[in-house]
CSV table of C-alpha atoms and ligand atoms in Angstrom, one decimal:
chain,number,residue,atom,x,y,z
W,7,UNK,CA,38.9,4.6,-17.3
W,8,UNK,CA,37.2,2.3,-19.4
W,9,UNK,CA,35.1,0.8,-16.7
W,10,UNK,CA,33.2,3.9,-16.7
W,11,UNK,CA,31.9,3.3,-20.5
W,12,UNK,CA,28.9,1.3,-21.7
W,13,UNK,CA,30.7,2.0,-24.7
W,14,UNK,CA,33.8,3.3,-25.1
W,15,UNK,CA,34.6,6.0,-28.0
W,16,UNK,CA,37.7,3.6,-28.6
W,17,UNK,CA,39.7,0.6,-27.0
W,18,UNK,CA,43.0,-0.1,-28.3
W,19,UNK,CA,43.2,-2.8,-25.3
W,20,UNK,CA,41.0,-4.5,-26.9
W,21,UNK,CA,42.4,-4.8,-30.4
W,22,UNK,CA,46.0,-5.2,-28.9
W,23,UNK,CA,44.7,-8.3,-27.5
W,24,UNK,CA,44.6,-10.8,-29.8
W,25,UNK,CA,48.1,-9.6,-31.5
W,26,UNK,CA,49.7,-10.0,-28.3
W,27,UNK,CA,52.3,-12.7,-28.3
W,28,UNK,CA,53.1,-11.4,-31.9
W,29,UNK,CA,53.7,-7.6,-30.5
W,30,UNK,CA,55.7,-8.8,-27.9
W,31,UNK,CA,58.0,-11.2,-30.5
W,32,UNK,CA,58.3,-8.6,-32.4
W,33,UNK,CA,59.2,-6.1,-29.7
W,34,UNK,CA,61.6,-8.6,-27.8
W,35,UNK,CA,63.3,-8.8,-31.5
W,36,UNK,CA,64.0,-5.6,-31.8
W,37,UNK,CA,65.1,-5.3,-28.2
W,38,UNK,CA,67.5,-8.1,-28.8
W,39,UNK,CA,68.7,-7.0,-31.8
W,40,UNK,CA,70.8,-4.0,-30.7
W,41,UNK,CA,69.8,-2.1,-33.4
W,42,UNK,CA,67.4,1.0,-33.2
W,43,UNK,CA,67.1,3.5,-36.1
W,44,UNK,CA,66.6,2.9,-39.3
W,45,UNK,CA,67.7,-0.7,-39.9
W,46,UNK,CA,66.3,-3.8,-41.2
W,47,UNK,CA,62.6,-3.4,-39.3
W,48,UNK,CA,61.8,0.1,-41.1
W,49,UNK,CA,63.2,-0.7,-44.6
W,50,UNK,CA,60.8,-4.2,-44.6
W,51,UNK,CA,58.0,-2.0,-43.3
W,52,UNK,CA,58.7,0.9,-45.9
W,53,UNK,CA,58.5,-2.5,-48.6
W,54,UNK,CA,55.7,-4.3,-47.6
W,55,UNK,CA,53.6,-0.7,-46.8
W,56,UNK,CA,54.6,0.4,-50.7
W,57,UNK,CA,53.4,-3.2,-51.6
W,58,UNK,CA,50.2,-2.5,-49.6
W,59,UNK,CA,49.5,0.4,-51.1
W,60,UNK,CA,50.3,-0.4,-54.3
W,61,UNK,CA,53.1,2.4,-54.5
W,62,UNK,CA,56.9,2.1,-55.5
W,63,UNK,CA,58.1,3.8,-52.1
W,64,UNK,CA,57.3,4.1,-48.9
W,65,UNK,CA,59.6,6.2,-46.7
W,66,UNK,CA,59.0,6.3,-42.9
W,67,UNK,CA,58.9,9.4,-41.3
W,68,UNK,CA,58.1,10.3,-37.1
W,69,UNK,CA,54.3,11.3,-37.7
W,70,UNK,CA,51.7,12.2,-40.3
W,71,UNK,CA,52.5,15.6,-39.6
W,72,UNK,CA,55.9,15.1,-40.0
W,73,UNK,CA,54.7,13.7,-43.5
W,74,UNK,CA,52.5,16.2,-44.7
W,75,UNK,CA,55.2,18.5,-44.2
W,76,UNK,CA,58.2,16.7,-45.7
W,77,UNK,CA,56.0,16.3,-48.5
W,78,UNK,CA,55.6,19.2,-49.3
W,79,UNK,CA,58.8,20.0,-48.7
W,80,UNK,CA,60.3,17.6,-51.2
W,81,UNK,CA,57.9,18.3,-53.9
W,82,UNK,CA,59.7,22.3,-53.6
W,83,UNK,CA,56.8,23.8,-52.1
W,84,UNK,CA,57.8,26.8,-50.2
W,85,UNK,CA,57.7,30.9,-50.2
W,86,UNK,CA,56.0,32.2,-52.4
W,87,UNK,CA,53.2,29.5,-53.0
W,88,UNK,CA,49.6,28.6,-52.6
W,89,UNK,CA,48.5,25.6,-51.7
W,90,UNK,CA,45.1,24.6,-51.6
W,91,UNK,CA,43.4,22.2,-48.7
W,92,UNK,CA,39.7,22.2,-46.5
W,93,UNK,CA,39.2,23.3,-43.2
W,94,UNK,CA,37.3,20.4,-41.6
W,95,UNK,CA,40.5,18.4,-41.2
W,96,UNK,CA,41.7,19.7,-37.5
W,97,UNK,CA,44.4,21.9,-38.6
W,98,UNK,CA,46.6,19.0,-39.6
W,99,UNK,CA,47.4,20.3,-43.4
W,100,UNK,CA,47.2,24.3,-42.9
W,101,UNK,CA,50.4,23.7,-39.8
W,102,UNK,CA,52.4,22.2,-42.7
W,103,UNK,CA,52.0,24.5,-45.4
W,104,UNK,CA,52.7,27.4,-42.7
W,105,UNK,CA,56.0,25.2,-41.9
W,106,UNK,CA,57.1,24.9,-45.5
W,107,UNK,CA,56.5,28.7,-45.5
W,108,UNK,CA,53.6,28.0,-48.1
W,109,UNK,CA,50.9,30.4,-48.0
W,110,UNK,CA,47.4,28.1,-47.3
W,111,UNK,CA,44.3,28.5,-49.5
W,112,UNK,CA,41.3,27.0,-47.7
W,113,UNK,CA,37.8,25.6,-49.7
W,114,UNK,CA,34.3,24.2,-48.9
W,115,UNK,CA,33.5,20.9,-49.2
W,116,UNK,CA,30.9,18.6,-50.2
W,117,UNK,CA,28.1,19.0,-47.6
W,118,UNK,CA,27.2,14.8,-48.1
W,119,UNK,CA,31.1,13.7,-48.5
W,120,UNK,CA,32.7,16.4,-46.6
W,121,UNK,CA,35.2,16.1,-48.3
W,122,UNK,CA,37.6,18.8,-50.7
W,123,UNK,CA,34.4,20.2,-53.3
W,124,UNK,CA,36.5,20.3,-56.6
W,125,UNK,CA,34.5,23.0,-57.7
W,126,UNK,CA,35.4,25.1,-55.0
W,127,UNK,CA,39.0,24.1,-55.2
W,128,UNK,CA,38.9,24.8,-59.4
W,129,UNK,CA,37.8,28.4,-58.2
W,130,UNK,CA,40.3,29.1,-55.7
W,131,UNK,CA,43.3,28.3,-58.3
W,132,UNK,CA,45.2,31.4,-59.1
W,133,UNK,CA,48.5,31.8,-60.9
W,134,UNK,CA,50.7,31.2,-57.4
W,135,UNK,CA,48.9,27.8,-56.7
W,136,UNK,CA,51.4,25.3,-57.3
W,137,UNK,CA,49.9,22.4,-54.6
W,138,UNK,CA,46.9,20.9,-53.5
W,139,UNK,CA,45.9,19.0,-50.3
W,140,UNK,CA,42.2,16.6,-50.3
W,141,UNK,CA,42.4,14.8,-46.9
W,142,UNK,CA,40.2,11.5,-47.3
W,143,UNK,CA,38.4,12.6,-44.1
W,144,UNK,CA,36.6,9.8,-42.0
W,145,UNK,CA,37.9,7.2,-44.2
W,146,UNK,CA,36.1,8.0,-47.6
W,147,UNK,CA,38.2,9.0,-50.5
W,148,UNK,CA,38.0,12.9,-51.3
W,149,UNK,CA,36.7,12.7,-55.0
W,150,UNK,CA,40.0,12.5,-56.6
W,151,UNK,CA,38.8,11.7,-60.3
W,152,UNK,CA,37.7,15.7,-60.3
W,153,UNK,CA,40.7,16.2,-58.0
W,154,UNK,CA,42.9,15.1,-60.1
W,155,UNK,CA,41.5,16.3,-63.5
W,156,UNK,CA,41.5,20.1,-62.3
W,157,UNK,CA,45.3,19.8,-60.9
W,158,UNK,CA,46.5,18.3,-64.0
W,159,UNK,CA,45.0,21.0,-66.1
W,160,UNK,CA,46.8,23.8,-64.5
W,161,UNK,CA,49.7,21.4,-63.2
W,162,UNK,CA,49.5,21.3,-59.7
W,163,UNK,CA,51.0,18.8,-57.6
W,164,UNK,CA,48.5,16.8,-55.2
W,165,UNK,CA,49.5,15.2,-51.8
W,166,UNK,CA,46.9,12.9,-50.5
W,167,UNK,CA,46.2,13.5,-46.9
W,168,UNK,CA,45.9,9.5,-46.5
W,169,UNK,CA,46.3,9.5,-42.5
W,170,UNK,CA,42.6,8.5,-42.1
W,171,UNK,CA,42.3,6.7,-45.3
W,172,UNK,CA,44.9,3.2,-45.2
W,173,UNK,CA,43.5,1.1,-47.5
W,174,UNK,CA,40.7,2.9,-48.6
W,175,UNK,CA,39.5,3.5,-52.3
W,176,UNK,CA,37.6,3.7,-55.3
W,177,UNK,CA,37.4,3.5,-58.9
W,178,UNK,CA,38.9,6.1,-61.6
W,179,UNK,CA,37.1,6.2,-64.9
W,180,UNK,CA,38.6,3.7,-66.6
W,181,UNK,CA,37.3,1.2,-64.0
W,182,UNK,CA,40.6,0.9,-61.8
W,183,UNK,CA,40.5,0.3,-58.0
W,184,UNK,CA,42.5,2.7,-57.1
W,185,UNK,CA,44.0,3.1,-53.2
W,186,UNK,CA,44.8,6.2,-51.4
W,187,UNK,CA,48.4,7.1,-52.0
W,188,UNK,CA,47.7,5.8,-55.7
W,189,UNK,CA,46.1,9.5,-57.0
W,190,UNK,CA,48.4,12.0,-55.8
W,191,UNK,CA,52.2,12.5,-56.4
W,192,UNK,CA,52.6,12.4,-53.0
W,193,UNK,CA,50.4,10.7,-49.9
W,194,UNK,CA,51.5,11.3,-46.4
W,195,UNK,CA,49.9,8.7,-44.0
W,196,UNK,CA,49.5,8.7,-39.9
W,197,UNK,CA,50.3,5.6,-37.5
W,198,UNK,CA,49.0,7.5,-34.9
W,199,UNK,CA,47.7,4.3,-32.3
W,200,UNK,CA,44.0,5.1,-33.3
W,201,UNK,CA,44.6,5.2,-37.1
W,202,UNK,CA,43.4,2.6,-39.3
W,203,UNK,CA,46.8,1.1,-39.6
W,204,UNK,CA,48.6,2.3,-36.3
W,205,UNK,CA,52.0,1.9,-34.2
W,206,UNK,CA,52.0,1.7,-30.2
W,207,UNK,CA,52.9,5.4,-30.8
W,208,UNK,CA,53.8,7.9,-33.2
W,209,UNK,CA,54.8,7.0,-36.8
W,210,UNK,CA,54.2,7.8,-40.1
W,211,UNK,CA,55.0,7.6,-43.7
W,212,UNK,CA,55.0,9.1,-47.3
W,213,UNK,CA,54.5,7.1,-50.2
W,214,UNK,CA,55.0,8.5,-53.9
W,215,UNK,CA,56.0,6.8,-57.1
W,216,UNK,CA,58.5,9.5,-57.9
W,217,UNK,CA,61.7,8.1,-57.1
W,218,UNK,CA,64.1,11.7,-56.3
W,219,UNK,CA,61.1,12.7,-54.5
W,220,UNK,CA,61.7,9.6,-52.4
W,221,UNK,CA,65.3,10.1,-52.5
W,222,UNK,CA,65.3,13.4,-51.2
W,223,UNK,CA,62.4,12.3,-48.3
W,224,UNK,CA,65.1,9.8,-46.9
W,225,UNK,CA,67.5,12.7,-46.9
W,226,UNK,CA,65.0,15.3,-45.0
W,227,UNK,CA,64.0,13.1,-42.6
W,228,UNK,CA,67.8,12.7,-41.5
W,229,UNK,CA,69.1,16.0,-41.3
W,230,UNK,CA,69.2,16.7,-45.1
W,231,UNK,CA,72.1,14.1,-44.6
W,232,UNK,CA,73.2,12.4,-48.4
W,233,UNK,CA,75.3,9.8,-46.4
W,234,UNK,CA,76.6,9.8,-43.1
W,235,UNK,CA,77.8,13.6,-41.8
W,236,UNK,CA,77.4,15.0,-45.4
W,237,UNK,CA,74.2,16.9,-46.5
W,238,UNK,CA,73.3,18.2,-49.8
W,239,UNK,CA,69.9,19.5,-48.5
W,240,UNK,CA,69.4,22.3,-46.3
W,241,UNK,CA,66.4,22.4,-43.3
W,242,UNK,CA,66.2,18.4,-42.9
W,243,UNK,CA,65.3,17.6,-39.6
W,244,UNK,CA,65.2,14.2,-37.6
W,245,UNK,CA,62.0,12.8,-38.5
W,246,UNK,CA,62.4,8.9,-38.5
W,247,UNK,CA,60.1,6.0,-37.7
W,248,UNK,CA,61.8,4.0,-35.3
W,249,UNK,CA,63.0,0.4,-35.8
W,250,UNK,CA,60.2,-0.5,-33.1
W,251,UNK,CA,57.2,0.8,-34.0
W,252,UNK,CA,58.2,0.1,-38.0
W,253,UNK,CA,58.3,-3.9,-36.4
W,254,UNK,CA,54.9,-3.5,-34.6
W,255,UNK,CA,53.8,-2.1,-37.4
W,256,UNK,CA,54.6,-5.1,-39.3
W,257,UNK,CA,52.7,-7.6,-37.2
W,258,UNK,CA,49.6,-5.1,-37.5
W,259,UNK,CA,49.5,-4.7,-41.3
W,260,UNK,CA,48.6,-8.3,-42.4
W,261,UNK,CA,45.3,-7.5,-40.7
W,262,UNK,CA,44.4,-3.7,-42.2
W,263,UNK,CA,42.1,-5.7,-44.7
W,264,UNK,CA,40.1,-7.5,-42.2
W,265,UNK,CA,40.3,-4.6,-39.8
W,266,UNK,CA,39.0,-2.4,-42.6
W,267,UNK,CA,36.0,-5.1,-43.3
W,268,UNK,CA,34.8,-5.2,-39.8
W,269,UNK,CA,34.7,-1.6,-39.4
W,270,UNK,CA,32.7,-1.5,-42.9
W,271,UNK,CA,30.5,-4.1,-41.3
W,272,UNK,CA,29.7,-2.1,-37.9
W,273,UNK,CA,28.7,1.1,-40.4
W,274,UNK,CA,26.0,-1.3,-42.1
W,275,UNK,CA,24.9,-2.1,-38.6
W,276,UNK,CA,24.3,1.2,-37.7
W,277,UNK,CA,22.8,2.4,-40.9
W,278,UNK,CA,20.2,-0.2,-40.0
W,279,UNK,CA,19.6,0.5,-37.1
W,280,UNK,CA,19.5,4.4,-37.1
W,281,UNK,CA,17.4,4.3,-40.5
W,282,UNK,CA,14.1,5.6,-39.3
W,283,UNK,CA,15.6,8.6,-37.2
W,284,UNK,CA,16.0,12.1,-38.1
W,285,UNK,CA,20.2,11.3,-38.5
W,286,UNK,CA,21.9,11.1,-41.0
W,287,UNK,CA,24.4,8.4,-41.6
W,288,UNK,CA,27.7,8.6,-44.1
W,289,UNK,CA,26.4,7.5,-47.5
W,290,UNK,CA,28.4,3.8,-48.1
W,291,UNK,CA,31.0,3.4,-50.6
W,292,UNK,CA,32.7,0.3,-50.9
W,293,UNK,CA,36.2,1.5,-50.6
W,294,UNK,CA,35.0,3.6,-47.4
W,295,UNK,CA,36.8,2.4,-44.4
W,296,UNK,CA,35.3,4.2,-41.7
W,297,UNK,CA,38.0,5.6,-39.6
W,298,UNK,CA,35.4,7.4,-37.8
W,299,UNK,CA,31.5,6.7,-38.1
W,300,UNK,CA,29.8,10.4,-38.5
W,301,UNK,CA,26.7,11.1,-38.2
W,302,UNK,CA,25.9,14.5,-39.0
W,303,UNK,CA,22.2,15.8,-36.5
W,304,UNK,CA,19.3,18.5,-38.2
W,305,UNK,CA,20.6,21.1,-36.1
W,306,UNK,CA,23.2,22.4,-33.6
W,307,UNK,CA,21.0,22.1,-30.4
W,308,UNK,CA,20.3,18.9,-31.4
W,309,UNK,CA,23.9,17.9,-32.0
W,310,UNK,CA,24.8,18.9,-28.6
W,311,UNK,CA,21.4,17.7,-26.8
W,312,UNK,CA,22.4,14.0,-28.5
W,313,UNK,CA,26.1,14.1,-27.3
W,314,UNK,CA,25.6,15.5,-23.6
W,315,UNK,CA,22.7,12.2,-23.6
W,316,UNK,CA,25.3,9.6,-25.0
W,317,UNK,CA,27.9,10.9,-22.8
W,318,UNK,CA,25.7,10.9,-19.8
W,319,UNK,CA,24.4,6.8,-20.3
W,320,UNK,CA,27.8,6.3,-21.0
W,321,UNK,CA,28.4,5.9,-24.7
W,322,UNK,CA,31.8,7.7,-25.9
W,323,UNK,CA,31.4,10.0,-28.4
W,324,UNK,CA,33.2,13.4,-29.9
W,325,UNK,CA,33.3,15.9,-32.6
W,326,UNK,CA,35.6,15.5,-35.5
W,327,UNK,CA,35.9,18.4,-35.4
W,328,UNK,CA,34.1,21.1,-33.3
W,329,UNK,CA,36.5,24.6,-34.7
W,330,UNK,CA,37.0,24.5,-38.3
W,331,UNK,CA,40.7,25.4,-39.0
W,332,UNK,CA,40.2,29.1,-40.5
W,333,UNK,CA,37.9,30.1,-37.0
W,334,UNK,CA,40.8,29.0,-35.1
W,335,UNK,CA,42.6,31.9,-33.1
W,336,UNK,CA,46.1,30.7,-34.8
W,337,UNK,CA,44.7,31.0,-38.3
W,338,UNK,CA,43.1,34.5,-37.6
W,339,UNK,CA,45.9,36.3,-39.8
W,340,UNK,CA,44.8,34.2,-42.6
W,341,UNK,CA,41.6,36.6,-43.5
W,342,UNK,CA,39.1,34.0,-43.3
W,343,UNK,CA,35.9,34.8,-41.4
W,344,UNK,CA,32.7,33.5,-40.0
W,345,UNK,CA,30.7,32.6,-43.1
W,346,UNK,CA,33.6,32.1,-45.3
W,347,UNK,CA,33.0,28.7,-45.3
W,348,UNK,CA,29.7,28.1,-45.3
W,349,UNK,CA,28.7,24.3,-45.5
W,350,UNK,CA,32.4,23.5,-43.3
W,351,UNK,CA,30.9,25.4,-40.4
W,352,UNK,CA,27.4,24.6,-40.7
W,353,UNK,CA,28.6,20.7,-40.6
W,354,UNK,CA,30.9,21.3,-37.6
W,355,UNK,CA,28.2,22.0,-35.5
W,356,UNK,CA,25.8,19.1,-36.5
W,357,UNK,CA,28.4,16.4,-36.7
W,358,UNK,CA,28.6,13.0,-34.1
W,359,UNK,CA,31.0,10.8,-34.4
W,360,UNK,CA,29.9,7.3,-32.6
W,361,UNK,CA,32.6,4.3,-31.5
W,362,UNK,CA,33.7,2.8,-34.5
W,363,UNK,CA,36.2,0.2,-34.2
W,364,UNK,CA,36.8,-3.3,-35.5
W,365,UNK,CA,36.2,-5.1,-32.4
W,366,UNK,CA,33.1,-3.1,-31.4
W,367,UNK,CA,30.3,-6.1,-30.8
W,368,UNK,CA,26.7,-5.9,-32.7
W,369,UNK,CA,25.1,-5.4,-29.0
W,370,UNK,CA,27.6,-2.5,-28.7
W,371,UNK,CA,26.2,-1.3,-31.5
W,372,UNK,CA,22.5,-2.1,-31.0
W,373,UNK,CA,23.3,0.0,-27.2
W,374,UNK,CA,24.6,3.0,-29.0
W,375,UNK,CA,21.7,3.1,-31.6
W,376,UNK,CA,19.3,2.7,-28.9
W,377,UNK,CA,20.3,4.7,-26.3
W,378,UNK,CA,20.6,7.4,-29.4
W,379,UNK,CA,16.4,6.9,-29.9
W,380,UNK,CA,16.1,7.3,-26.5
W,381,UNK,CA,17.8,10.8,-26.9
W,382,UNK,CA,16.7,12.2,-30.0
W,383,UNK,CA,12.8,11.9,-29.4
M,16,PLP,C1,46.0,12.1,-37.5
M,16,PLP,C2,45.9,13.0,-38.7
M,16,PLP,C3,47.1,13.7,-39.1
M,16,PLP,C4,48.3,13.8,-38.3
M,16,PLP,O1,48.9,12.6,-38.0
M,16,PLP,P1,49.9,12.5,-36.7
M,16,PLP,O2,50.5,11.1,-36.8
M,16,PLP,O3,49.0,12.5,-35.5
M,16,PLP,O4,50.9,13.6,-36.7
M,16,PLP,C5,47.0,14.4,-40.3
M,16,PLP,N1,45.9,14.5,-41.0
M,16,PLP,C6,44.8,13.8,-40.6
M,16,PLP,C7,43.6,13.9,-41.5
M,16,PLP,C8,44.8,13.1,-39.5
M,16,PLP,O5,43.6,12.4,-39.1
């Protein structure tokens, strides 16, 4: 499949490669060991994620929608409440709070960040709100100093949506570097395999500081089981990371920084080298880690004209994301409409993501951003 790319939209080959030998220890360990679920690969992961993160817990879960749902699930979120999230975030958040049997409240965003617009969410808040959802889409911290301020003030709980986001961040106003899973009460993150941080396949994990919210998260995600064949919670399921991925994972992590840096890296070369075209590029931050590279086109037609050209020379590319959840035939019941969002569907249909991965070469890049001119004029 690859062969057919000049540049591929992503090629998890290629960063597999040079972990190899240390995936395949690590797999052949686990193998050998005999041992499966939740033993002594998951808990070390669960640690040295937390330590990552700069969290007190970690608890593995199956998926990051596994973890969005647990977490809400722990923090008491069910019937009966609002909880607040954005619809440029592929459904991900609004499946969950439907699942906890939450009722979910969708806002705007920030037409440069894209991401949650605090003053949309502060005006969505009514007396039934009790949670609130910022995904850190692309990579880029949602702005989680307003975030934050607002949900304190009427005493909300926030769960990070951290699945594009590991080892992202940004300062609070006292100066801090603060990481995702180090605002909310709650983060759930993703190992999906294209993820920032991700397993050879699914996995996932909350992190929180509140320590019976992590109790009760290692309960859910076994059944509701308090110890073996005796449960003290109703409705957990059998959400667990497995003793596999949690040791892949472990060979992958020491490398999230430098993965992160070289991603940061190919976003400055394409800022150059797209600077004089009508495009514009994601403005930097420097705890920005680029899951995806967005580039967001002056008009639909455009958009489209730009994508069936790259796709055409060759050059992967897609649309994170093309239906904003409350336009989507599954969310119909939830009274949204065209035009309730404005600035979430106007950006849908200008939006390009480009390849954006750490082992993408500069004359990948230089291909992309050329074959792009070619396109646009
Ligand atoms: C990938 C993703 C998820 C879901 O993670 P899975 O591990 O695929 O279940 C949730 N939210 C966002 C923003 C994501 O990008």
């Amino acid at each position: 499949m690859s062969t057919l790319w000049r540049v591929p939209f992503g090629d998890l080959q290629r960063s597999h490669q040079a972990l190899q030998a240390d995936l395949i220890a690590a797999a052949k360990r686990v193998i050998e060991s005999g041992w499966y679920i939740l033993g002594t690969e998951v808990t070390a992961f669960e640690q040295e994620f937390a330590a990552t993160c700069g969290v007190a817990y970690c608890i593995g879960v199956a998926s990051g929608a596994d973890a969005l749902y647990l977490a809400l699930v722990a923090a008491g979120i069910g019937s009966g409440d609002e909880v607040i999230t954005v619809a440029n975030a592929c459904m991900y958040d609004v499946a969950a709070i439907v699942q906890a049997g939450a009722q979910p409240v969708l806002v705007d965003v920030d037409p440069t960040t894209q991401n949650m617009d605090p003053t949309a969410l502060a005006a969505a808040i009514t007396p039934r709100t009790k949670a609130v959802i910022p995904v850190h889409l692309f990579g880029r911290l949602a702005d989680m100093p307003a975030i934050m301020e607002i949900a304190e003030r009427h005493g909300l709980i926030v769960i990070e949506d951290a699945a594009q986001a590991h080892g992202a961040w940004r300062l609070d106003d006292t100066g801090r570097l603060r990481q995702a899973g180090q605002w909310g009460h709650l983060a759930a993150f993703s190992f999906y395999p294209s993820k920032n941080l991700g397993a050879l396949g699914d996995g996932g994990a909350v992190t929180t500081n509140h320590h019976e919210w992590a109790d009760r998260l290692r309960r859910l995600r076994m059944y509701g089981w308090e110890r073996k064949y005796y449960t003290t919670e109703p409705g957990g399921r059998n959400s667990r990371l497995d003793e596999l991925q949690a040791a892949l994972l472990r060979v992958k992590l020491p490398h999230l920084a430098a993965a992160n840096a070289a991603r940061r890296e190919r976003a400055g070369w394409y800022t150059t080298a797209l600077a004089d075209l009508p495009i514009e590029v994601p403005s930097d931050e420097p705890g920005h880690v680029y899951h995806l590279f967005v580039i967001t086109l002056p008009d639909h037609t455009t958009r489209d004209r730009l994508r069936n050209h790259l796709l055409a020379h060759g050059i992967g590319c897609d649309i994170h994301y093309p239906v904003p959840t409350h336009l989507q035939p599954a969310y119909a019941d939830l009274g949204y409409r065209p035009g309730s969002l404005p600035i979430t569907e106007d950006l849908a249909g200008r939006i390009l993501s480009l390849p954006m991965y750490p082992e993408l070469s500069y004359d990948e890049v230089m291909l992309v951003a050329e074959t792009i001119r070619a396109g646009i004029i």
